[in-house]
Short mmCIF file of C-alpha atoms and ligand atoms in Angstrom, two decimals:
data_model
loop_
_atom_site.label_atom_id
_atom_site.label_comp_id
_atom_site.label_asym_id
_atom_site.label_seq_id
_atom_site.Cartn_x
_atom_site.Cartn_y
_atom_site.Cartn_z
CA MET Z 1 162.42 195.74 146.19
CA THR Z 2 162.27 192.51 148.22
CA LYS Z 3 159.82 189.66 147.78
CA ARG Z 4 156.50 189.67 149.67
CA THR Z 5 155.85 186.91 151.32
CA ILE Z 6 152.31 185.29 151.16
CA VAL Z 7 150.85 182.51 153.37
CA LYS Z 8 149.53 179.97 151.34
CA MET Z 9 146.39 177.69 153.43
CA PRO Z 10 145.08 175.31 150.86
CA GLY Z 11 142.88 173.49 153.69
CA ASP Z 12 140.90 170.42 152.47
CA GLY Z 13 139.67 168.64 149.36
CA ILE Z 14 139.50 170.77 146.06
CA GLY Z 15 141.19 173.67 148.48
CA LYS Z 16 144.33 171.75 147.28
CA VAL Z 17 144.05 172.06 144.06
CA VAL Z 18 142.19 175.11 143.37
CA LEU Z 19 145.19 177.06 145.10
CA GLU Z 20 147.64 175.06 143.50
CA GLU Z 21 146.83 176.06 139.89
CA THR Z 22 146.20 179.39 140.84
CA LEU Z 23 149.64 180.04 142.26
CA ARG Z 24 150.81 178.33 138.54
CA VAL Z 25 148.84 181.02 136.83
CA LEU Z 26 150.12 184.08 139.28
CA ASP Z 27 153.44 183.09 138.76
CA SER Z 28 152.86 182.90 134.61
CA ALA Z 29 151.41 186.48 135.36
CA GLY Z 30 154.31 187.75 136.50
CA PHE Z 31 153.96 187.55 140.55
CA GLU Z 32 157.26 187.13 142.09
CA ALA Z 33 156.42 186.02 145.86
CA ASP Z 34 157.55 183.57 148.16
CA TYR Z 35 154.79 181.44 149.87
CA VAL Z 36 154.92 179.50 152.91
CA GLU Z 37 152.09 177.08 154.14
CA GLY Z 38 149.41 177.69 156.68
CA ASP Z 39 148.29 174.36 158.33
CA ILE Z 40 144.23 174.06 158.50
CA GLY Z 41 141.28 172.16 158.32
CA TRP Z 42 139.92 168.43 158.98
CA GLU Z 43 143.70 166.90 159.36
CA PHE Z 44 144.76 169.09 161.82
CA TRP Z 45 141.20 168.84 164.09
CA CYS Z 46 141.73 165.40 163.49
CA ASN Z 47 145.29 164.65 164.78
CA GLU Z 48 146.10 167.74 166.97
CA GLY Z 49 141.97 168.67 168.75
CA ASN Z 50 142.65 172.33 166.59
CA PRO Z 51 141.72 172.76 162.62
CA LEU Z 52 143.33 176.08 162.74
CA PRO Z 53 146.63 176.10 165.13
CA GLN Z 54 148.50 178.55 166.47
CA ARG Z 55 151.57 178.24 164.43
CA THR Z 56 149.39 179.35 161.55
CA LEU Z 57 147.93 182.22 163.27
CA ASP Z 58 151.69 183.37 163.50
CA LEU Z 59 152.27 183.11 159.66
CA ILE Z 60 149.16 185.34 159.23
CA GLU Z 61 150.12 187.60 162.17
CA GLU Z 62 153.81 188.07 160.72
CA HIS Z 63 152.85 188.36 157.06
CA LYS Z 64 149.34 189.49 156.68
CA ILE Z 65 148.20 188.44 153.25
CA ALA Z 66 147.16 185.08 153.19
CA LEU Z 67 145.44 183.06 149.96
CA PHE Z 68 142.81 180.64 151.53
CA GLY Z 69 141.45 177.40 149.50
CA ALA Z 70 138.43 175.48 151.34
CA ILE Z 71 138.17 173.62 154.65
CA THR Z 72 135.89 170.79 155.47
CA SER Z 73 133.36 170.78 158.27
CA LYS Z 74 131.50 168.07 159.71
CA PRO Z 75 128.75 168.65 162.28
CA LYS Z 76 129.89 168.01 166.47
CA ASP Z 77 129.02 164.35 166.73
CA GLU Z 78 131.02 163.62 163.66
CA ALA Z 79 133.69 165.66 164.20
CA PHE Z 80 134.13 164.43 168.09
CA GLU Z 81 133.95 160.91 166.24
CA GLU Z 82 136.99 161.21 163.90
CA LEU Z 83 138.86 163.04 166.64
CA SER Z 84 142.53 160.81 167.08
CA PRO Z 85 141.83 158.96 170.59
CA GLU Z 86 143.74 160.41 172.60
CA LEU Z 87 142.35 163.46 171.92
CA LYS Z 88 138.71 162.44 173.09
CA GLU Z 89 139.05 162.50 176.33
CA LYS Z 90 140.15 166.74 176.37
CA GLY Z 91 137.30 167.80 176.37
CA LEU Z 92 137.65 169.64 172.95
CA VAL Z 93 134.78 170.86 170.95
CA TYR Z 94 135.41 171.67 167.20
CA SER Z 95 134.72 174.81 166.20
CA SER Z 96 135.12 176.74 162.18
CA PRO Z 97 138.36 177.33 161.39
CA ILE Z 98 137.39 180.43 159.24
CA VAL Z 99 135.08 182.10 161.54
CA GLY Z 100 138.29 181.66 163.94
CA LEU Z 101 140.41 183.65 161.70
CA ARG Z 102 137.74 186.29 161.02
CA GLN Z 103 137.34 187.03 164.63
CA HIS Z 104 141.09 186.29 165.57
CA PHE Z 105 142.04 189.01 162.87
CA GLY Z 106 139.08 190.78 163.31
CA LEU Z 107 138.29 190.43 159.15
CA ASP Z 108 135.27 192.17 159.73
CA ILE Z 109 134.73 193.34 156.03
CA CYS Z 110 133.86 190.88 153.32
CA LEU Z 111 133.76 192.04 150.07
CA ARG Z 112 131.94 189.66 147.43
CA PRO Z 113 132.27 191.16 143.92
CA CYS Z 114 130.44 189.23 141.41
CA ARG Z 115 130.89 190.38 137.70
CA THR Z 116 129.56 188.73 134.57
CA TYR Z 117 132.36 187.27 132.09
CA THR Z 118 130.57 187.03 128.56
CA GLY Z 119 130.29 184.57 126.97
CA ASN Z 120 129.96 182.59 130.12
CA PRO Z 121 127.20 179.41 129.60
CA LEU Z 122 126.13 180.18 133.18
CA ASN Z 123 125.09 183.69 132.75
CA PHE Z 124 121.33 184.63 134.20
CA ILE Z 125 119.31 185.07 131.32
CA ARG Z 126 115.61 186.60 131.36
CA ARG Z 127 112.83 186.77 128.85
CA GLY Z 128 112.15 190.19 127.47
CA ALA Z 129 109.42 192.43 126.58
CA GLY Z 130 108.58 190.53 122.61
CA ASP Z 131 109.14 187.27 124.34
CA THR Z 132 113.59 188.17 123.34
CA ILE Z 133 116.10 186.96 125.49
CA ASP Z 134 117.96 189.29 127.64
CA GLU Z 135 121.54 188.57 129.59
CA PRO Z 136 121.47 191.32 131.73
CA GLU Z 137 125.15 192.42 132.92
CA VAL Z 138 125.89 191.91 136.52
CA ASP Z 139 128.30 193.98 138.28
CA VAL Z 140 127.60 194.09 142.23
CA ALA Z 141 130.04 194.21 144.72
CA ILE Z 142 128.73 193.01 148.11
CA PHE Z 143 130.16 194.05 151.66
CA ARG Z 144 128.89 191.65 153.99
CA GLN Z 145 129.90 192.41 157.67
CA ASN Z 146 131.65 189.41 158.96
CA THR Z 147 132.26 188.92 162.35
CA GLU Z 148 128.85 190.02 163.97
CA GLY Z 149 125.29 189.43 163.84
CA LEU Z 150 123.54 186.09 163.76
CA TYR Z 151 127.15 184.57 163.42
CA GLY Z 152 128.64 186.02 166.07
CA GLY Z 153 128.26 183.06 167.76
CA VAL Z 154 126.08 183.92 171.04
CA GLU Z 155 123.58 181.28 171.55
CA TRP Z 156 122.32 179.20 174.00
CA SER Z 157 119.99 175.97 174.11
CA ASP Z 158 118.30 175.69 176.85
CA PRO Z 159 119.63 178.95 178.27
CA PRO Z 160 121.30 179.26 181.71
CA PRO Z 161 118.76 181.10 184.37
CA HIS Z 162 120.44 184.63 184.54
CA VAL Z 163 119.98 184.63 180.82
CA TYR Z 164 116.85 183.46 180.89
CA ASP Z 165 116.08 185.94 183.43
CA ALA Z 166 116.98 188.48 181.72
CA LEU Z 167 115.38 187.33 178.40
CA MET Z 168 111.99 187.88 180.26
CA THR Z 169 112.07 191.07 181.43
CA HIS Z 170 111.42 191.84 177.59
CA PRO Z 171 107.36 192.21 177.10
CA LYS Z 172 107.66 190.21 173.74
CA PHE Z 173 109.73 187.24 175.18
CA GLN Z 174 107.40 186.96 177.83
CA GLN Z 175 104.39 187.21 175.12
CA ASN Z 176 105.72 185.32 172.45
CA PHE Z 177 108.15 182.57 174.23
CA GLY Z 178 107.13 182.88 178.13
CA ASP Z 179 105.02 179.29 178.08
CA SER Z 180 107.82 177.27 176.34
CA PRO Z 181 109.80 175.69 179.63
CA LYS Z 182 113.41 176.88 179.49
CA GLU Z 183 114.70 173.80 178.28
CA GLU Z 184 112.65 174.07 174.91
CA ILE Z 185 114.33 176.91 174.21
CA SER Z 186 117.03 177.95 171.66
CA VAL Z 187 118.12 181.52 171.60
CA SER Z 188 120.81 183.03 168.93
CA THR Z 189 121.32 186.61 168.82
CA ARG Z 190 121.80 188.99 166.52
CA ILE Z 191 124.52 191.76 167.84
CA PHE Z 192 125.57 194.64 166.01
CA THR Z 193 128.16 197.30 167.52
CA LYS Z 194 128.29 200.70 165.86
CA ASN Z 195 131.26 200.61 165.49
CA ALA Z 196 131.62 197.19 162.90
CA THR Z 197 128.43 198.55 161.22
CA GLU Z 198 130.01 201.87 160.25
CA ARG Z 199 133.16 200.25 159.14
CA ILE Z 200 131.35 198.27 156.55
CA LEU Z 201 128.99 200.71 155.62
CA ARG Z 202 132.53 203.48 155.37
CA ALA Z 203 133.81 199.99 153.21
CA ALA Z 204 130.99 200.26 151.27
CA PHE Z 205 130.63 203.80 150.41
CA GLU Z 206 134.29 204.10 149.84
CA HIS Z 207 134.38 201.29 147.05
CA ALA Z 208 131.31 202.87 145.32
CA LYS Z 209 133.26 205.95 145.42
CA LYS Z 210 136.74 204.68 144.18
CA TYR Z 211 134.93 202.35 141.69
CA SER Z 212 132.51 205.02 140.49
CA TYR Z 213 129.15 203.08 141.25
CA LYS Z 214 126.40 205.26 141.23
CA SER Z 215 124.08 203.47 144.17
CA VAL Z 216 124.90 201.59 147.98
CA THR Z 217 121.69 199.14 148.73
CA VAL Z 218 121.51 198.58 152.52
CA CYS Z 219 120.29 195.05 152.38
CA GLU Z 220 118.61 194.28 155.66
CA LYS Z 221 115.07 194.29 157.07
CA PRO Z 222 114.53 197.49 159.08
CA ASN Z 223 111.04 197.23 158.96
CA VAL Z 224 110.95 194.25 161.26
CA ILE Z 225 114.38 193.87 162.21
CA ARG Z 226 114.06 197.44 164.01
CA GLU Z 227 117.09 197.56 166.23
CA THR Z 228 119.83 195.93 164.42
CA SER Z 229 118.98 196.60 160.73
CA GLY Z 230 117.34 199.95 161.74
CA MET Z 231 120.84 200.94 163.09
CA MET Z 232 122.64 200.08 160.03
CA TYR Z 233 120.00 202.35 158.01
CA LYS Z 234 119.93 204.76 160.04
CA MET Z 235 123.87 205.24 160.18
CA ALA Z 236 124.20 204.79 156.03
CA GLN Z 237 121.43 208.21 155.31
CA GLN Z 238 124.22 209.75 158.17
CA ILE Z 239 127.00 208.64 156.37
CA GLN Z 240 126.23 209.20 153.02
CA LYS Z 241 124.64 212.31 153.86
CA ALA Z 242 127.75 213.75 155.30
CA ASP Z 243 130.32 212.18 153.20
CA PHE Z 244 129.15 210.62 150.03
CA PRO Z 245 126.07 212.54 148.85
CA GLU Z 246 127.30 212.10 145.33
CA ILE Z 247 126.19 208.12 145.87
CA GLU Z 248 122.66 207.49 145.66
CA LEU Z 249 121.37 205.70 148.88
CA TRP Z 250 118.85 202.50 148.07
CA ASN Z 251 117.28 200.06 150.91
CA THR Z 252 116.05 197.10 149.99
CA ASN Z 253 114.71 194.22 152.36
CA ILE Z 254 116.43 190.77 151.75
CA ASP Z 255 113.47 188.89 151.00
CA ALA Z 256 112.02 191.29 148.33
CA GLN Z 257 115.76 191.74 147.06
CA MET Z 258 116.07 187.83 146.32
CA MET Z 259 113.15 188.28 144.52
CA TRP Z 260 114.36 191.54 142.28
CA LEU Z 261 117.56 189.73 142.00
CA THR Z 262 116.54 187.80 138.92
CA LYS Z 263 114.31 190.97 137.86
CA ASN Z 264 116.66 193.60 137.56
CA PRO Z 265 120.28 192.31 138.85
CA GLU Z 266 121.71 194.93 136.55
CA ASN Z 267 120.25 197.93 138.06
CA TYR Z 268 122.32 196.99 141.66
CA GLY Z 269 125.94 198.21 142.05
CA VAL Z 270 127.60 198.30 145.81
CA ILE Z 271 125.67 196.19 148.65
CA VAL Z 272 126.13 196.09 152.17
CA ALA Z 273 124.78 194.16 154.52
CA GLY Z 274 124.83 192.28 158.09
CA ASN Z 275 126.20 189.14 158.33
CA MET Z 276 124.03 186.50 157.39
CA PHE Z 277 121.92 188.43 154.65
CA GLY Z 278 124.97 189.74 153.61
CA ASP Z 279 125.79 185.43 153.23
CA ILE Z 280 122.52 184.99 151.63
CA VAL Z 281 122.79 188.02 149.21
CA SER Z 282 125.99 187.02 147.51
CA ASP Z 283 124.84 183.69 147.27
CA GLY Z 284 121.79 185.03 145.39
CA PHE Z 285 124.30 187.12 142.98
CA ALA Z 286 126.83 184.57 142.90
CA GLY Z 287 123.86 182.13 141.30
CA LEU Z 288 123.70 184.75 138.29
CA ILE Z 289 127.31 185.09 137.17
CA GLY Z 290 128.35 181.43 137.33
CA GLY Z 291 127.81 180.12 140.52
CA LEU Z 292 130.31 178.39 142.84
CA GLY Z 293 133.28 178.49 140.08
CA PHE Z 294 133.19 181.85 139.53
CA ALA Z 295 132.10 183.75 143.40
CA CYS Z 296 135.51 184.99 144.95
CA SER Z 297 135.93 186.87 148.02
CA ALA Z 298 138.09 188.97 150.14
CA GLN Z 299 138.42 189.46 154.28
CA TYR Z 300 140.34 191.87 155.70
CA ASN Z 301 140.93 194.43 158.51
CA PRO Z 302 141.67 197.71 157.15
CA GLU Z 303 143.43 198.74 159.97
CA THR Z 304 146.05 196.39 160.54
CA GLY Z 305 146.25 195.19 156.59
CA VAL Z 306 145.64 191.35 157.24
CA GLY Z 307 143.80 189.82 154.04
CA VAL Z 308 142.49 186.40 153.22
CA PHE Z 309 141.60 185.68 149.82
CA GLU Z 310 139.34 182.83 149.29
CA PRO Z 311 136.94 181.31 146.82
CA THR Z 312 133.14 180.88 148.37
CA HIS Z 313 132.86 177.39 147.64
CA GLY Z 314 133.79 174.91 150.18
CA SER Z 315 136.04 171.64 149.90
CA ALA Z 316 133.58 169.60 147.81
CA PRO Z 317 134.84 166.26 149.20
CA LYS Z 318 133.10 164.12 146.62
CA TYR Z 319 134.98 165.72 143.88
CA ALA Z 320 138.45 165.71 145.87
CA ASP Z 321 139.84 162.09 145.19
CA TYR Z 322 139.29 162.08 141.44
CA SER Z 323 142.38 161.36 140.06
CA VAL Z 324 141.89 163.92 137.31
CA SER Z 325 140.75 167.27 139.12
CA ILE Z 326 137.77 168.58 137.32
CA VAL Z 327 136.57 171.49 139.34
CA ASN Z 328 136.50 175.20 138.37
CA PRO Z 329 139.76 177.22 139.41
CA ILE Z 330 138.58 180.23 138.66
CA ALA Z 331 137.40 181.13 141.70
CA MET Z 332 140.02 180.91 143.36
CA VAL Z 333 142.23 182.75 140.55
CA GLU Z 334 139.74 185.56 140.77
CA SER Z 335 139.98 185.15 145.09
CA ALA Z 336 143.94 185.94 143.60
CA CYS Z 337 143.10 188.91 142.27
CA MET Z 338 141.07 190.41 144.82
CA MET Z 339 144.63 189.83 146.89
CA LEU Z 340 146.58 192.00 144.02
CA ASP Z 341 144.25 194.60 144.17
CA PHE Z 342 144.67 194.88 147.91
CA ILE Z 343 148.55 194.83 148.19
CA ASP Z 344 148.55 197.09 144.99
CA GLU Z 345 149.73 195.06 142.09
CA GLN Z 346 146.65 196.36 140.10
CA GLU Z 347 148.39 195.89 136.29
CA ILE Z 348 148.83 191.77 136.94
CA ALA Z 349 145.51 191.51 138.67
CA SER Z 350 143.39 193.08 135.17
CA LYS Z 351 146.24 191.26 133.28
CA LEU Z 352 145.02 188.27 135.00
CA ARG Z 353 141.31 189.43 134.57
CA LYS Z 354 141.76 189.91 131.39
CA ALA Z 355 143.38 186.58 130.59
CA VAL Z 356 140.66 184.91 132.63
CA ALA Z 357 137.83 186.70 130.17
CA GLU Z 358 139.21 185.74 127.11
CA VAL Z 359 139.34 182.16 128.21
CA VAL Z 360 135.60 182.35 129.08
CA ALA Z 361 134.74 184.66 126.01
CA GLU Z 362 136.40 181.89 123.34
CA GLY Z 363 134.33 178.68 125.07
CA LYS Z 364 136.94 176.32 123.97
CA VAL Z 365 137.90 175.45 127.54
CA ARG Z 366 135.07 174.91 129.43
CA THR Z 367 135.36 172.96 133.21
CA TYR Z 368 132.05 170.35 133.69
CA ASP Z 369 130.12 172.96 135.53
CA MET Z 370 130.84 175.63 132.46
CA ALA Z 371 129.79 172.40 129.82
CA LYS Z 372 126.84 171.81 132.49
CA MET Z 373 127.50 168.36 133.07
CA SER Z 374 127.18 166.70 136.46
CA GLY Z 375 130.40 166.44 138.07
CA ARG Z 376 131.13 162.96 137.83
CA ALA Z 377 134.71 161.28 137.35
CA ASP Z 378 134.46 160.93 132.95
CA VAL Z 379 133.51 164.05 132.64
CA VAL Z 380 136.66 165.21 130.79
CA ILE Z 381 136.87 162.20 128.99
CA ASN Z 382 133.86 163.46 127.85
CA GLY Z 383 135.02 166.69 126.68
CA ALA Z 384 134.76 169.07 129.77
CA ALA Z 385 138.45 170.50 130.71
CA SER Z 386 140.29 169.33 134.35
CA THR Z 387 141.20 171.94 136.50
CA GLN Z 388 144.86 172.22 135.43
CA GLU Z 389 143.50 172.55 131.65
CA MET Z 390 141.85 175.48 132.80
CA ALA Z 391 144.75 176.73 134.35
CA ASP Z 392 146.35 176.00 131.32
CA ALA Z 393 144.21 178.00 129.51
CA ILE Z 394 144.78 180.82 131.45
CA ILE Z 395 148.51 181.05 131.41
CA ALA Z 396 148.42 180.67 127.43
CA LYS Z 397 146.21 183.62 127.43
CA LEU Z 398 149.42 185.48 129.63
P1 LIG J 1 131.24 172.97 148.56
O1 LIG J 1 131.22 174.29 148.13
O2 LIG J 1 132.13 172.56 148.95
O3 LIG J 1 130.21 172.31 147.38
C1 LIG J 1 128.82 172.49 146.79
C2 LIG J 1 128.68 172.03 145.57
O4 LIG J 1 129.66 172.93 144.49
C3 LIG J 1 129.79 170.66 144.51
O5 LIG J 1 129.39 169.90 144.90
C4 LIG J 1 129.89 171.21 142.65
O6 LIG J 1 128.96 170.48 142.67
C5 LIG J 1 129.80 172.55 143.37
N1 LIG J 1 131.51 173.47 143.07
C6 LIG J 1 132.19 173.84 144.50
N2 LIG J 1 133.23 174.30 144.09
C7 LIG J 1 133.10 174.08 142.61
C8 LIG J 1 134.13 174.05 141.52
N3 LIG J 1 135.28 174.98 142.04
N4 LIG J 1 133.78 173.95 140.27
C9 LIG J 1 132.54 173.60 140.12
N5 LIG J 1 131.90 173.42 141.01
C10 LIG J 1 132.04 173.65 142.56
O7 LIG J 1 129.68 173.00 149.73
P2 LIG J 1 129.00 170.94 150.63
O8 LIG J 1 129.27 170.37 149.47
O9 LIG J 1 127.88 172.02 150.90
O10 LIG J 1 130.44 171.62 151.63
C11 LIG J 1 131.39 170.58 151.51
C12 LIG J 1 132.59 170.93 152.86
O11 LIG J 1 133.24 172.01 152.38
C13 LIG J 1 131.67 170.60 153.88
O12 LIG J 1 132.48 170.22 155.02
C14 LIG J 1 131.71 172.18 154.62
O13 LIG J 1 131.48 172.60 155.49
C15 LIG J 1 132.81 172.65 154.02
N6 LIG J 1 132.52 174.49 153.20
C16 LIG J 1 133.73 174.85 153.47
C17 LIG J 1 133.81 176.40 153.11
C18 LIG J 1 135.06 177.03 153.14
O14 LIG J 1 136.16 176.83 153.48
N7 LIG J 1 134.95 178.32 152.80
C19 LIG J 1 132.26 176.85 152.67
C20 LIG J 1 131.38 176.01 152.38
C21 LIG J 1 131.50 174.80 153.00
MG1 LIG J 2 127.75 181.31 152.58
#
């Protein structure tokens, strides 16, 4: 069989080190691939005025599968300041290359699994009956619609007159906002389409079926956001009834879900939500299983087979320049496991997951976050494992 080519996109800050260490781990696990590097991130914004150059899109188009570290983004004014002087006159506006990737390739399915590792000192614990301490085992797969909704980018401050006039035709707009001057109004829309809503719901149900989860929970707010959340829940009811009657359909409101998260997290299986609520609820669950050092994700388009696999964390710039890297590479390694699942390399994926689980359970090698230290440059001298040492420990288990 010919070797696969994977596009590696280290990006900025700690994205570089976690990706490099993950490639070393993948190699030791017996995954054979050629890697080509895709340029993405702050450096390319500053020097070329584009954090996601066309050549990177071309590489992903060609090879379909990408491993991505993290990027740095900064607010509008700072982004402009750091732009190379000869580009400043060109009227360039910074926009997030991650959002760009999602939209360009229609990566509308985002999966963020949150599973408890036995022995992780960061696992959530709660007080049980009779003053016992419980450590609930979380195994949740969150499906987040990745391209629409409140992050769809359709927004205005001081909306143009035709938009304002259209809004004024809505009685609620007139009643609640009609007295504010147009210039003082900012609008961010929350648009759901049936097509994308159906795709995320089906992806969630199919995952539940494939991995024997007993329930799918739609986590939205249909009692208040009647049109968008309402549509999603109604469609979920139809899909469940027609095609997945063996799977239970639950319905929670995002606000209540964030409260129940700590009460009974072990009761949830697959969760599905729109873009922002999916973002929120996945961060919430990630907090129960160890936080950003453990939170992994996949974004993909099931039709084209394009998939981008990345940890949830960002570039953590304050840690990027330490002479010995201290961050936890597990989130990136787990994201690589999701890639392996996606390209049907389940055997290597399970081997790798088992190795990570053993390192965590054994508890001898712990990065600063697992050792509950604050992330200073001297944590390794004080007993925490470095990024490389964690990768070495995983490799040793392989
Ligand atoms: P961040 O995720 O980079 O870091 C927040 C904190 O989480 C860090 O200071 C550190 O304490 C901890 N942390 C993150 N990754 C860790 C790891 N692997 N191991 C141990 N601890 C870890 O988020 P922050 O500071 O809000 O943003 C920094 C930059 O990253 C910003 O420019 C932001 O725009 C960007 N960002 C990029 C993302 C991406 O590339 N997908 C996602 C989130 C933020
Ligand atoms: Mg987030």
